[in-house]
Structure formats: structure tokens, C-alpha cells
CSV table of C-alpha atoms in Angstrom, one decimal:
chain,number,residue,atom,x,y,z
A,97,MET,CA,9.3,30.5,8.8
A,98,ASP,CA,7.9,27.5,10.7
A,99,PHE,CA,8.8,25.3,7.7
A,100,ILE,CA,12.5,26.5,7.8
A,101,ALA,CA,12.6,26.2,11.6
A,102,ASN,CA,11.2,22.6,11.4
A,103,LEU,CA,13.7,21.5,8.8
A,104,SER,CA,16.6,23.1,10.8
A,105,ALA,CA,15.5,21.2,13.8
A,106,GLY,CA,15.4,18.0,11.7
A,107,PHE,CA,18.9,18.6,10.3
A,108,GLY,CA,20.0,19.2,13.9
A,109,VAL,CA,18.8,15.7,14.9
A,110,ALA,CA,19.7,13.8,11.7
A,111,LEU,CA,23.2,15.2,11.5
A,112,THR,CA,24.4,14.2,14.9
A,113,LEU,CA,27.2,11.6,14.8
A,114,VAL,CA,25.1,8.9,16.5
A,115,ASN,CA,22.2,9.3,14.1
A,116,LEU,CA,24.4,9.4,11.1
A,117,VAL,CA,26.0,6.1,12.2
A,118,TYR,CA,22.6,4.5,12.6
A,119,CYS,CA,21.3,5.9,9.4
A,120,PHE,CA,24.4,4.5,7.6
A,121,GLY,CA,24.0,1.2,9.4
A,122,GLY,CA,20.3,1.0,8.4
A,123,VAL,CA,20.8,1.7,4.7
A,124,LEU,CA,23.8,-0.6,4.6
A,125,LEU,CA,21.9,-3.4,6.2
A,126,GLY,CA,18.8,-2.6,4.0
A,127,THR,CA,20.9,-2.9,0.9
A,128,LEU,CA,22.4,-6.2,2.1
A,129,VAL,CA,19.0,-7.8,2.8
A,130,GLY,CA,17.7,-6.4,-0.6
A,131,VAL,CA,20.6,-8.1,-2.3
A,132,LEU,CA,20.2,-11.4,-0.5
A,133,PRO,CA,17.0,-13.2,-1.7
A,134,GLY,CA,14.8,-14.8,1.0
A,135,ILE,CA,15.3,-12.3,3.8
A,136,GLY,CA,13.7,-9.0,3.0
A,137,PRO,CA,13.2,-5.8,5.0
A,138,VAL,CA,10.2,-7.0,7.0
A,139,THR,CA,12.1,-9.9,8.4
A,140,THR,CA,15.1,-7.7,9.2
A,141,VAL,CA,13.1,-5.1,10.9
A,142,ALA,CA,11.3,-7.8,13.0
A,143,ILE,CA,14.7,-9.2,14.0
A,144,LEU,CA,16.1,-5.8,15.0
A,145,LEU,CA,13.0,-4.6,16.9
A,146,PRO,CA,14.4,-5.8,20.2
A,147,PHE,CA,17.8,-4.2,19.6
A,148,SER,CA,16.0,-0.9,18.7
A,149,PHE,CA,14.5,-0.7,22.2
A,150,THR,CA,18.0,-0.1,23.6
A,151,LEU,CA,18.4,3.0,21.4
A,152,PRO,CA,17.0,6.5,21.7
A,153,PRO,CA,13.7,6.7,19.7
A,154,GLU,CA,15.1,9.0,17.0
A,155,SER,CA,18.1,6.6,16.3
A,156,ALA,CA,15.9,3.5,16.4
A,157,LEU,CA,13.3,4.9,13.8
A,158,ILE,CA,16.0,6.3,11.6
A,159,MET,CA,17.8,2.9,11.5
A,160,LEU,CA,14.6,1.0,10.9
A,161,ALA,CA,13.5,3.4,8.1
A,162,GLY,CA,16.9,3.1,6.5
A,163,ILE,CA,16.5,-0.7,6.3
A,164,TYR,CA,13.1,-0.4,4.6
A,165,TYR,CA,14.0,2.1,1.8
A,166,GLY,CA,17.5,0.7,1.5
A,167,ALA,CA,16.2,-2.7,0.6
A,168,GLN,CA,14.4,-1.2,-2.4
A,169,TYR,CA,17.8,-0.1,-3.8
A,170,GLY,CA,19.6,-3.4,-3.1
A,171,GLY,CA,16.8,-5.6,-4.7
A,172,SER,CA,17.6,-4.2,-8.2
A,173,THR,CA,21.2,-5.3,-8.2
A,174,THR,CA,20.5,-9.1,-8.3
A,175,ALA,CA,17.4,-8.6,-10.4
A,176,ILE,CA,19.5,-7.0,-13.1
A,177,LEU,CA,22.7,-9.2,-12.9
A,178,VAL,CA,21.4,-12.7,-12.1
A,179,ASN,CA,17.7,-12.4,-12.8
A,180,ILE,CA,16.9,-13.0,-9.1
A,181,PRO,CA,14.9,-10.3,-7.4
A,182,GLY,CA,16.3,-9.7,-4.0
A,183,GLU,CA,13.1,-7.9,-3.0
A,184,ALA,CA,9.5,-8.5,-4.1
A,185,SER,CA,9.2,-5.0,-5.6
A,186,SER,CA,12.2,-5.7,-7.9
A,187,VAL,CA,10.5,-8.6,-9.6
A,188,VAL,CA,9.4,-6.5,-12.5
A,189,THR,CA,12.9,-5.1,-12.9
A,190,THR,CA,14.2,-8.5,-13.9
A,191,ILE,CA,12.1,-8.4,-17.2
A,192,ASP,CA,14.2,-5.7,-18.9
A,193,GLY,CA,17.1,-5.3,-16.5
A,194,HIS,CA,18.5,-8.8,-17.0
A,195,LYS,CA,18.0,-8.6,-20.7
A,196,MET,CA,20.2,-5.5,-20.6
A,197,ALA,CA,22.8,-7.4,-18.6
A,198,LEU,CA,22.8,-10.3,-21.1
A,199,ALA,CA,23.4,-7.7,-23.9
A,200,GLY,CA,26.4,-6.3,-22.1
A,201,ARG,CA,24.6,-3.2,-20.6
A,202,ALA,CA,24.5,-4.2,-17.0
A,203,GLY,CA,26.3,-1.1,-16.0
A,204,PRO,CA,23.9,1.4,-17.4
A,205,ALA,CA,21.0,-0.6,-16.0
A,206,LEU,CA,22.4,-0.5,-12.5
A,207,GLY,CA,23.3,3.2,-12.9
A,208,ILE,CA,19.8,4.3,-14.1
A,209,ALA,CA,18.2,2.2,-11.3
A,210,ALA,CA,20.3,4.0,-8.7
A,211,LEU,CA,19.7,7.4,-10.2
A,212,GLY,CA,16.0,6.9,-10.6
A,213,SER,CA,15.8,5.6,-7.0
A,214,PHE,CA,17.7,8.5,-5.7
A,215,PHE,CA,15.6,11.1,-7.5
A,216,ALA,CA,12.3,9.4,-6.5
A,217,GLY,CA,13.4,9.1,-2.9
A,218,CYS,CA,14.3,12.8,-2.7
A,219,VAL,CA,11.0,13.8,-4.4
A,220,ALA,CA,9.0,11.5,-2.1
A,221,THR,CA,10.7,13.0,0.9
A,222,VAL,CA,9.8,16.5,-0.2
A,223,LEU,CA,6.2,15.3,-0.6
A,224,ILE,CA,6.3,14.1,3.0
A,225,VAL,CA,7.6,17.5,4.2
A,226,VAL,CA,4.8,19.3,2.3
A,227,ALA,CA,1.9,16.9,3.0
A,228,ALA,CA,2.6,15.9,6.6
A,229,PRO,CA,1.9,19.2,8.4
A,230,PRO,CA,-1.5,19.9,6.9
A,231,LEU,CA,-2.6,16.2,7.2
A,232,ALA,CA,-1.5,16.2,10.9
A,233,SER,CA,-3.4,19.5,11.5
A,234,ILE,CA,-6.5,18.0,10.0
A,235,ALA,CA,-6.0,14.8,12.0
A,236,LEU,CA,-5.8,16.8,15.3
A,237,ASN,CA,-9.5,17.6,14.8
A,238,PHE,CA,-10.3,13.9,14.5
A,239,GLY,CA,-12.4,12.5,17.3
A,240,PRO,CA,-12.8,8.8,18.1
A,241,ALA,CA,-15.5,8.3,15.6
A,242,GLU,CA,-13.4,9.7,12.8
A,243,TYR,CA,-10.4,7.5,13.8
A,244,PHE,CA,-12.5,4.4,13.9
A,245,SER,CA,-14.0,5.0,10.5
A,246,LEU,CA,-10.5,5.8,9.1
A,247,MET,CA,-9.2,2.5,10.4
A,248,VAL,CA,-12.2,0.6,8.9
A,249,CYS,CA,-11.5,2.2,5.6
A,250,GLY,CA,-7.8,1.4,5.8
A,251,LEU,CA,-8.4,-2.3,6.6
A,252,ILE,CA,-10.9,-2.6,3.8
A,253,ALA,CA,-8.4,-1.0,1.4
A,254,ALA,CA,-5.8,-3.5,2.5
A,255,ILE,CA,-8.2,-6.3,1.7
A,256,VAL,CA,-8.9,-4.9,-1.8
A,257,LEU,CA,-5.3,-4.4,-2.6
A,258,ALA,CA,-4.1,-7.8,-1.1
A,259,HIS,CA,-2.8,-10.4,-3.5
A,260,GLY,CA,-4.9,-13.5,-4.1
A,261,SER,CA,-8.2,-14.4,-2.7
A,262,VAL,CA,-10.3,-11.6,-1.2
A,263,VAL,CA,-12.0,-14.1,1.2
A,264,LYS,CA,-8.6,-15.2,2.5
A,265,ALA,CA,-7.5,-11.6,3.0
A,266,LEU,CA,-10.7,-10.8,4.9
A,267,GLY,CA,-10.1,-13.9,7.1
A,268,MET,CA,-6.6,-12.8,7.9
A,269,VAL,CA,-7.7,-9.3,8.8
A,270,VAL,CA,-10.4,-10.8,11.2
A,271,LEU,CA,-7.8,-13.1,12.7
A,272,GLY,CA,-5.4,-10.1,13.2
A,273,LEU,CA,-8.2,-8.2,14.9
A,274,LEU,CA,-8.9,-11.1,17.3
A,275,PHE,CA,-5.2,-11.6,18.1
A,276,GLY,CA,-4.9,-7.9,18.8
A,277,ILE,CA,-7.5,-7.9,21.6
A,278,VAL,CA,-6.1,-10.9,23.4
A,279,GLY,CA,-5.2,-10.0,27.0
A,280,THR,CA,-6.7,-8.1,29.9
A,281,ASP,CA,-9.4,-5.6,29.1
A,282,ILE,CA,-8.4,-2.2,30.3
A,283,ASN,CA,-11.9,-1.1,31.3
A,284,SER,CA,-13.2,-4.3,33.0
A,285,GLY,CA,-10.0,-6.0,34.0
A,286,ILE,CA,-11.3,-9.3,32.5
A,287,ARG,CA,-8.9,-11.5,30.7
A,288,ARG,CA,-10.0,-12.3,27.2
A,289,PHE,CA,-9.0,-15.2,24.9
A,290,ASN,CA,-6.0,-16.2,27.0
A,291,PHE,CA,-7.2,-19.9,27.2
A,292,GLY,CA,-5.9,-20.1,30.7
A,293,PHE,CA,-2.3,-19.0,29.9
A,294,ASN,CA,-1.1,-16.4,32.4
A,295,GLY,CA,1.6,-15.4,29.8
A,296,LEU,CA,-1.2,-14.0,27.6
A,297,ALA,CA,-2.5,-11.7,30.4
A,298,ASP,CA,-0.8,-8.7,28.7
A,299,GLY,CA,-1.7,-9.8,25.2
A,300,ILE,CA,0.3,-11.4,22.4
A,301,GLU,CA,3.8,-9.8,22.1
A,302,PHE,CA,4.1,-8.0,18.8
A,303,VAL,CA,7.7,-8.8,18.4
A,304,ALA,CA,7.0,-12.5,18.9
A,305,LEU,CA,4.2,-12.5,16.3
A,306,SER,CA,6.2,-10.4,13.7
A,307,MET,CA,9.3,-12.6,14.1
A,308,ALA,CA,7.3,-15.8,13.8
A,309,ILE,CA,5.4,-14.6,10.7
A,310,TYR,CA,8.2,-12.9,8.8
A,311,GLY,CA,11.2,-14.7,10.3
A,312,LEU,CA,10.7,-18.3,11.2
A,313,ALA,CA,7.9,-19.0,8.7
A,314,ASP,CA,9.8,-17.4,5.9
A,315,ILE,CA,12.8,-19.6,6.7
A,316,ALA,CA,10.8,-22.7,6.5
A,317,ILE,CA,9.4,-21.7,3.1
A,318,ASN,CA,12.8,-20.7,1.7
A,319,LEU,CA,14.4,-23.9,2.8
A,320,GLU,CA,11.9,-25.8,0.7
A,321,LYS,CA,13.0,-24.0,-2.4
A,322,LYS,CA,15.7,-25.5,-4.5
A,323,GLU,CA,18.8,-23.3,-4.5
A,324,ASP,CA,20.0,-22.7,-8.0
A,325,GLU,CA,23.6,-21.4,-8.1
A,326,ALA,CA,23.4,-17.9,-9.6
A,327,GLN,CA,25.7,-17.2,-12.5
A,328,VAL,CA,26.9,-13.7,-11.7
A,329,GLU,CA,28.0,-11.5,-14.5
A,330,LYS,CA,31.7,-10.8,-14.1
A,331,ARG,CA,32.0,-7.9,-16.4
A,332,ILE,CA,29.6,-5.1,-15.4
A,333,GLY,CA,31.4,-2.2,-17.1
A,334,ASN,CA,30.8,1.5,-16.4
A,335,VAL,CA,27.9,1.9,-14.1
A,336,TRP,CA,27.3,5.5,-15.0
A,337,PRO,CA,24.6,5.7,-17.8
A,338,SER,CA,25.2,7.9,-20.8
A,339,TRP,CA,23.6,11.3,-21.1
A,340,GLU,CA,21.4,9.9,-24.0
A,341,ASP,CA,20.2,7.1,-21.6
A,342,ILE,CA,19.4,9.6,-18.9
A,343,LYS,CA,17.4,11.9,-21.3
A,344,PHE,CA,15.6,8.9,-22.7
A,345,CYS,CA,14.6,7.8,-19.2
A,346,ILE,CA,13.6,11.2,-17.7
A,347,PRO,CA,9.9,10.9,-18.6
A,348,ALA,CA,9.7,7.3,-17.3
A,349,ILE,CA,11.4,8.4,-14.0
A,350,LEU,CA,9.0,11.3,-13.6
A,351,ARG,CA,6.0,9.1,-14.2
A,352,GLY,CA,7.2,6.3,-12.0
A,353,THR,CA,8.0,8.8,-9.2
A,354,GLY,CA,4.5,10.4,-9.4
A,355,LEU,CA,2.6,7.1,-9.6
A,356,GLY,CA,4.7,5.5,-6.8
A,357,SER,CA,4.2,8.5,-4.5
A,358,ILE,CA,0.4,8.2,-4.8
A,359,LEU,CA,0.2,4.4,-4.5
A,360,GLY,CA,2.7,4.3,-1.5
A,361,VAL,CA,0.1,6.1,0.7
A,362,LEU,CA,-2.6,3.4,0.1
A,363,PRO,CA,-2.9,0.6,2.7
A,364,GLY,CA,-1.6,-2.6,1.2
A,365,GLY,CA,0.0,-0.7,-1.7
A,366,GLY,CA,3.5,0.5,-1.1
A,367,ALA,CA,6.5,-0.4,-3.2
A,368,LEU,CA,5.3,-3.6,-4.8
A,369,LEU,CA,2.1,-2.3,-6.3
A,370,ALA,CA,3.9,0.9,-7.4
A,371,ALA,CA,6.6,-1.0,-9.3
A,372,PHE,CA,4.1,-3.1,-11.2
A,373,ALA,CA,1.8,-0.2,-11.9
A,374,ALA,CA,4.7,2.0,-13.2
A,375,TYR,CA,5.9,-0.8,-15.6
A,376,THR,CA,2.4,-1.3,-16.9
A,377,LEU,CA,1.9,2.5,-17.4
A,378,GLU,CA,5.2,2.7,-19.3
A,379,LYS,CA,4.2,-0.1,-21.7
A,380,LYS,CA,1.0,1.8,-22.4
A,381,VAL,CA,2.5,5.2,-23.1
A,382,ALA,CA,5.8,4.1,-24.8
A,383,LYS,CA,6.2,5.2,-28.4
A,384,LYS,CA,6.6,2.5,-31.1
A,385,PRO,CA,8.6,0.4,-31.6
A,386,ARG,CA,8.1,-1.0,-28.1
A,387,ARG,CA,11.1,-2.9,-26.8
A,388,PHE,CA,9.7,-3.7,-23.4
A,389,GLY,CA,10.7,-7.2,-22.4
A,390,HIS,CA,13.7,-7.1,-24.6
A,391,GLY,CA,16.1,-4.9,-22.7
A,392,ASP,CA,14.4,-1.4,-22.7
A,393,ILE,CA,16.1,0.8,-20.1
A,394,ARG,CA,12.8,2.5,-19.3
A,395,GLY,CA,11.6,-0.9,-18.0
A,396,VAL,CA,14.3,-0.5,-15.3
A,397,ALA,CA,13.9,3.3,-14.7
A,398,ALA,CA,10.2,3.4,-14.2
A,399,PRO,CA,9.6,0.5,-11.6
A,400,GLU,CA,12.8,1.3,-9.6
A,401,SER,CA,11.7,5.0,-9.3
A,402,ALA,CA,8.2,3.9,-8.4
A,403,ASN,CA,9.1,1.4,-5.7
A,404,ASN,CA,11.4,3.9,-3.9
A,405,ALA,CA,8.8,6.6,-4.1
A,406,GLY,CA,6.2,4.2,-2.8
A,407,ALA,CA,8.4,3.0,0.0
A,408,GLN,CA,9.0,6.5,1.3
A,409,THR,CA,5.5,8.0,0.9
A,410,SER,CA,4.2,5.0,2.9
A,411,PHE,CA,5.6,6.9,5.9
A,412,ILE,CA,2.9,9.7,5.5
A,413,PRO,CA,-0.1,7.8,7.0
A,414,MET,CA,2.1,6.3,9.6
A,415,LEU,CA,3.6,9.6,10.8
A,416,THR,CA,0.5,11.8,10.5
A,417,LEU,CA,-2.5,9.4,11.3
A,418,GLY,CA,-0.8,6.6,13.1
A,419,ILE,CA,-2.2,4.2,10.4
A,420,PRO,CA,0.3,1.6,8.9
A,421,SER,CA,0.1,1.2,5.2
A,422,ASN,CA,2.2,-2.1,5.1
A,423,PRO,CA,3.7,-4.5,7.6
A,424,THR,CA,7.0,-2.6,7.9
A,425,MET,CA,5.1,0.5,8.9
A,426,ALA,CA,3.1,-1.6,11.4
A,427,MET,CA,6.4,-2.7,13.0
A,428,MET,CA,7.6,0.9,13.1
A,429,ILE,CA,4.4,1.8,14.9
A,430,GLY,CA,5.1,-1.1,17.3
A,431,ALA,CA,8.6,0.3,17.9
A,432,MET,CA,7.1,3.8,18.7
A,433,MET,CA,4.6,2.4,21.1
A,434,ILE,CA,7.2,0.4,23.0
A,435,HIS,CA,9.3,3.6,23.3
A,436,GLY,CA,6.2,5.2,24.9
A,437,ILE,CA,5.3,7.3,21.8
A,438,SER,CA,1.7,7.3,20.8
A,439,PRO,CA,1.5,7.2,16.9
A,440,GLY,CA,-0.6,9.9,15.3
A,441,PRO,CA,-0.7,13.6,14.6
A,442,ARG,CA,0.6,14.6,18.0
A,443,VAL,CA,4.0,13.2,17.3
A,444,MET,CA,4.7,16.3,15.2
A,445,THR,CA,3.9,18.6,18.1
A,446,ASP,CA,5.0,16.5,21.1
A,447,ARG,CA,8.2,15.1,19.5
A,448,PRO,CA,9.2,17.5,16.7
A,449,GLY,CA,12.8,16.4,16.8
A,450,LEU,CA,11.9,12.8,16.2
A,451,PHE,CA,9.4,13.7,13.4
A,452,TRP,CA,11.5,16.1,11.4
A,453,GLY,CA,14.7,14.2,12.2
A,454,LEU,CA,13.3,11.1,10.6
A,455,ILE,CA,12.2,12.9,7.5
A,456,VAL,CA,15.5,14.7,7.0
A,457,SER,CA,17.4,11.4,7.6
A,458,MET,CA,15.7,10.1,4.4
A,459,TRP,CA,17.5,12.7,2.3
A,460,ILE,CA,20.8,11.8,3.9
A,461,GLY,CA,20.0,8.0,3.6
A,462,ASN,CA,19.2,8.3,-0.1
A,463,LEU,CA,22.6,10.1,-0.7
A,464,MET,CA,24.4,7.3,1.2
A,465,LEU,CA,22.6,4.7,-0.9
A,466,VAL,CA,23.8,6.1,-4.2
A,467,ILE,CA,27.4,6.1,-2.8
A,468,LEU,CA,27.0,2.6,-1.5
A,469,ASN,CA,25.3,1.0,-4.5
A,470,LEU,CA,27.3,2.2,-7.5
A,471,PRO,CA,30.9,1.6,-6.3
A,472,LEU,CA,30.2,-1.6,-4.3
A,473,VAL,CA,28.2,-3.6,-6.8
A,474,GLY,CA,30.9,-6.2,-7.1
A,475,MET,CA,30.9,-6.8,-3.3
A,476,TRP,CA,27.1,-7.1,-3.2
A,477,VAL,CA,27.1,-9.7,-6.0
A,478,LYS,CA,29.8,-11.8,-4.2
A,479,LEU,CA,27.4,-12.1,-1.2
A,480,LEU,CA,25.0,-14.1,-3.5
A,481,ARG,CA,27.5,-17.0,-3.3
A,482,ILE,CA,26.6,-17.5,0.4
A,483,PRO,CA,24.1,-20.5,0.5
A,484,TYR,CA,20.9,-19.7,2.3
A,485,ARG,CA,21.3,-22.9,4.4
A,486,MET,CA,24.3,-21.2,6.1
A,487,LEU,CA,22.3,-18.1,6.9
A,488,PHE,CA,19.2,-19.5,8.4
A,489,PRO,CA,20.7,-20.9,11.8
A,490,SER,CA,21.8,-17.4,12.7
A,491,ILE,CA,18.5,-15.9,11.8
A,492,VAL,CA,16.7,-18.4,14.1
A,493,ILE,CA,19.0,-17.7,17.0
A,494,PHE,CA,18.5,-13.9,16.6
A,495,CYS,CA,14.8,-14.4,16.5
A,496,CYS,CA,14.8,-16.4,19.7
A,497,ILE,CA,17.2,-14.1,21.6
A,498,GLY,CA,15.3,-11.0,20.4
A,499,THR,CA,11.9,-12.3,21.5
A,500,TYR,CA,13.2,-13.4,24.9
A,501,SER,CA,15.0,-10.1,25.5
A,502,VAL,CA,12.0,-7.9,25.2
A,503,ASN,CA,10.3,-9.0,28.4
A,504,GLY,CA,12.7,-11.7,29.7
A,505,ASN,CA,9.9,-14.1,29.3
A,506,LEU,CA,10.4,-17.6,28.0
A,507,PHE,CA,6.6,-17.9,27.3
A,508,ASP,CA,7.1,-15.3,24.4
A,509,VAL,CA,9.5,-17.7,22.7
A,510,TYR,CA,6.8,-20.4,22.9
A,511,VAL,CA,4.3,-17.9,21.4
A,512,MET,CA,6.7,-17.2,18.6
A,513,ALA,CA,7.1,-21.0,17.9
A,514,PHE,CA,3.3,-21.4,17.8
A,515,PHE,CA,2.9,-18.5,15.3
A,516,ALA,CA,5.8,-19.7,13.2
A,517,ALA,CA,3.9,-22.9,12.6
A,518,PHE,CA,0.7,-20.9,12.1
A,519,GLY,CA,2.4,-18.6,9.6
A,520,TYR,CA,3.9,-21.5,7.7
A,521,ILE,CA,0.4,-23.0,7.3
A,522,CYS,CA,-1.0,-19.7,6.2
A,523,VAL,CA,1.7,-19.3,3.5
A,524,LYS,CA,1.1,-22.9,2.3
A,525,LEU,CA,-2.7,-22.1,2.1
A,526,GLU,CA,-1.8,-18.9,0.1
A,527,CYS,CA,-3.1,-16.6,2.9
A,528,GLU,CA,-1.1,-13.4,2.8
A,529,PRO,CA,0.2,-12.4,6.3
A,530,ALA,CA,0.3,-8.6,5.7
A,531,PRO,CA,-3.5,-8.1,6.4
A,532,LEU,CA,-3.1,-10.1,9.6
A,533,ILE,CA,-0.3,-7.8,10.9
A,534,LEU,CA,-2.3,-4.7,10.0
A,535,GLY,CA,-5.3,-6.0,11.7
A,536,PHE,CA,-3.3,-6.9,14.8
A,537,VAL,CA,-1.8,-3.4,15.1
A,538,LEU,CA,-5.1,-1.6,14.4
A,539,GLY,CA,-7.4,-3.9,16.4
A,540,PRO,CA,-6.7,-2.5,19.9
A,541,MET,CA,-6.9,1.1,18.5
A,542,MET,CA,-10.2,0.4,16.7
A,543,GLU,CA,-11.7,-1.1,19.9
A,544,GLU,CA,-10.5,1.8,22.0
A,545,ASN,CA,-12.0,4.4,19.6
A,546,LEU,CA,-15.2,2.5,19.2
A,547,ARG,CA,-15.7,2.4,22.9
A,548,ARG,CA,-14.9,6.1,23.3
A,549,THR,CA,-17.4,7.0,20.6
A,550,LEU,CA,-20.2,4.9,22.1
A,551,LEU,CA,-19.4,6.3,25.6
A,552,ILE,CA,-19.7,9.9,24.3
A,553,SER,CA,-22.8,9.2,22.3
A,554,ARG,CA,-24.4,7.1,25.0
A,555,GLY,CA,-24.5,4.0,22.8
A,556,ASP,CA,-25.9,5.7,19.7
A,557,PHE,CA,-24.3,4.1,16.6
A,558,MET,CA,-25.7,6.9,14.4
A,559,VAL,CA,-22.9,9.2,15.5
A,560,PHE,CA,-20.7,7.5,12.9
A,561,LEU,CA,-23.0,8.8,10.2
A,562,GLN,CA,-23.6,12.2,11.8
A,563,GLU,CA,-20.0,13.2,11.8
A,564,PRO,CA,-19.1,14.4,8.2
A,565,ILE,CA,-15.5,13.1,8.2
A,566,SER,CA,-16.5,9.7,9.6
A,567,LEU,CA,-19.4,9.5,7.1
A,568,ALA,CA,-16.9,10.2,4.2
A,569,PHE,CA,-14.6,7.4,5.3
A,570,LEU,CA,-17.5,5.0,5.7
A,571,ILE,CA,-18.8,5.9,2.2
A,572,ALA,CA,-15.3,5.3,0.9
A,573,SER,CA,-15.3,1.9,2.6
A,574,LEU,CA,-18.6,1.1,1.0
A,575,GLY,CA,-17.2,1.9,-2.4
A,576,LEU,CA,-14.3,-0.4,-1.8
A,577,LEU,CA,-16.7,-3.2,-0.8
A,578,LEU,CA,-18.6,-2.7,-4.0
A,579,VAL,CA,-15.3,-3.1,-5.9
A,580,ILE,CA,-15.0,-6.5,-4.2
A,581,ALA,CA,-18.6,-7.5,-4.6
A,582,LEU,CA,-19.2,-6.7,-8.3
A,583,PRO,CA,-18.2,-9.8,-10.2
A,584,ALA,CA,-16.9,-8.0,-13.3
A,585,ILE,CA,-14.6,-5.8,-11.4
A,586,ARG,CA,-13.5,-8.6,-9.2
A,587,LYS,CA,-12.6,-10.7,-12.2
A,588,THR,CA,-10.6,-7.9,-13.7
A,589,ARG,CA,-8.8,-7.3,-10.3
A,590,ASP,CA,-7.9,-11.0,-10.0
A,591,GLU,CA,-6.6,-11.1,-13.6
A,592,ALA,CA,-4.6,-8.0,-13.0
A,593,MET,CA,-3.1,-9.3,-9.8
A,594,GLN,CA,-2.3,-12.6,-11.4
A,595,GLU,CA,-0.5,-10.9,-14.3
């Protein structure tokens, strides 16, 4: 009965006219940024964070969530038609999707991508509904020691799953932790790491950091790339796949949905890792003759199902534990905190309307996305003719206005400019920014829980090993460290990531 009552409350929140409008606006904007290469959901969420502060918390989170999973839909359109992945998780879709387009089967490829994404999104939302309450109940029994060990495990997992050098990922996490504790210490009142700047007394503004790393730095990188004019397919044909195509793809969609749902929960995993893993799995289990890489429709169905499932199950650790699994979830936690909502298991009991309204809005948003993506393919493709050099000035202006509007402080704009240069250097040095953002968000929470634990235990560090749940997370962290340390495993991991 509680389950039905909770869903009823969620529908009551999600089906209000205001929230329907913001849900539609979020998925529409998400599809748009998914179609346009070089922008992406992280940048868009960062730009809209200041605007979301003027909205009710429910509407703000519904809109930001719609942008995130909507971008997974939009990225497949250009990947199939013009061989340009609008979103990183759609890179693998180009392999077979564009070959299908060249063979005159762009319509079925687009259709199966939309249907697979819709099915995976709905199933992943059901998993959130089923898994969230018991996880939140368990998390309510967590003490500060358990939370600290969980965050340590999450950061180490993010390092293991990060792309490129492990040392660089570790360095970015440490930098994120250090940036997160800049400001006035709550207990002692001493200002830390502010280098004499009064503007850093309250710490580094999250909006300024996120806009700099994922907004301005990305602009600089994208402007360096040579713009090749995309040759858009004019004849797409019927976008509804045949029943034979659907039956042929059902196993691939099911496997992609299951794999993506699992990988989406992992820190640093999410949609990108899910898409590549699903494509690799399909190549392994496909019956001969294998046509992958030459226009096999399963090469579209599996990764598109996986990236949407992964995008939506990444909400599970964010909603139940207050732990972000990727940069977008970190920004949503930042939005919750600025709205005065403490992320974690108490959101379900303290703000049930927000919790269940957000989950139910995902069903509604997935339905909206199917309606948006199939009939409006032609309109999305026309947007590709807009040169990126005409888009970036407005993005810079929005970043500056948004950063200034949060606190009305010009110093935050200077902070954003500094971190934009810092982010650009990091990208040029092939240092992935995602671990830095995760470390920045988790740093203050880790410090707070560490202090609470040592205060309760009177300075005894053994308490982390005496609590069973804390010990389990630390053992898991040690296992992940072994994965990094063992040369053979590390070589295999590097080769897999490079592939």
C-alpha cells in the first residue's frame, strides 16, 4: 500500500501543469544539446543551475534530470545520420548506425534507437522505484563512519573507471578534495586556503567551478577543432522499424538494458561505459555471421538501450545515498543543497513529493522523448547547419550572467575565469575533469563525517574497521586499489579503455 501511495503522490507532483512544462522543456533542451556536438548535458546543466534556483525544487530537479537523459536520445540522431556523435555515449552508435544510413536504412536505425531508449528508460525507472526504498532504509542506519568509507569507496571507483592515466585521475580527485575544503572552517572559524582573498571566505562557488570546467574550457577546446560541414542525409524514410527488425533486436535491447542498469550505478560509469560495454557484449554473443561494423541493427539497439538505462539508474546513488556517480549527478546534488535540501536517504522521508515526483517524471519524460525524436528528426538535423562559432558567444554570456546572479558577486566571475584556464590546461594535459568535480562535491562531506567519527570515538581510527558496513566498504576500496596496482590487470584495463 505504501508503494501505491508513494507513486500516487509522485504522479500528483509530476502531472501538475508547471512540472509538465518544465519536464517538457528539460527533455526538449536535452535532445537539442544531444544533437548539437560540442555542448553536452553537463555544460547545459551547469549553465542552467542559476536559473534553477528561481524555481521550486521539484520543478528544478525535474528539468535538470530531463536534460540529462534527454541528451542520450538526441545524441543518436547525428551519430546515425552524419556520423557525428552529439553525445559521448553515442560514439559507439556511429559504427553500425551510420553504415545503416549509408545503406538507405536510416529510418529503422533511428526508430530502433528511440524504441530501445524508451524501453530501457522505463525499465530503469522501475528499478529506481524498486531499489530506492530499501537502499534508503539501509542508509538511514549509516553513521558517519559508514558514510566516510562509502565516499572513499566511491572516489576510488571513480579513479578506476576514469579514462586515461590512473595517476592523473588520482591527482584530479585530490585537487577536487582540496578545492572543496577551501573557505572558513565551520568548527574553528579559521579561513583555509583562501590566499588572502575575502571572496573565498565562503569557499569556491560550485556554479563558478562547474561552468568554468564544463562551459568555458569546453568552448576553448571546441573552437580549436576544425569544423567539417556535415553532409546530412536528406532521405530518411520511414522511421518505424519493421516487426522483423524489432524481433531481431529484442535480445540486444534486453541485454543492453540490464547491463546499462548495473553500470549506471557505479561511480564514473554511467551512460558512456554502459554503451561501450553493451556493444562489446553483443559482439561476443552474436550468432554467425557477424555483421557488426557493417550496418548491424543490433549495434544500434544495444548501446542506445544501455546508455539510457545507465543514465537513469545513475540517479539511484544520488537519491538514496547522496553520492554522485557522475558530474551531472554532482551538479544535481549541488542544486539540492542550494535549495536547502540535504542529499541522502532522508530526502525520501522529509521530501517525499520531490523524491517520487522526480522518479515519476522520468516515465513521463521518456514518453515525451519518443514523441519528440521520431517526428522531428528533420528539424533536429537542420540544427547541425548552425556553426559552433555562432553559438559560443551566447554560451559565454550565459555562463557569466549565471555565475554572477547566484550571489551577486563579481569575484565569482573572476573565479570562473581562473578555473576556465585551469580546466583548459587539464584537458590539454589529458586530465579528465569528472574526478575533480566528484572530489569537490564529496570533499566537504567526507571531512564532516571524518570529524564526527573521530569525535564520537575520541580519536580512535579503529572505529572504521570495527563497524561492519564501514569495514566492507574499505575492503571493497582495497580490492579496487589492487585492480589499479596489479600490472597485468592495469595493462588490460588501459587497453580496454583505449579500444
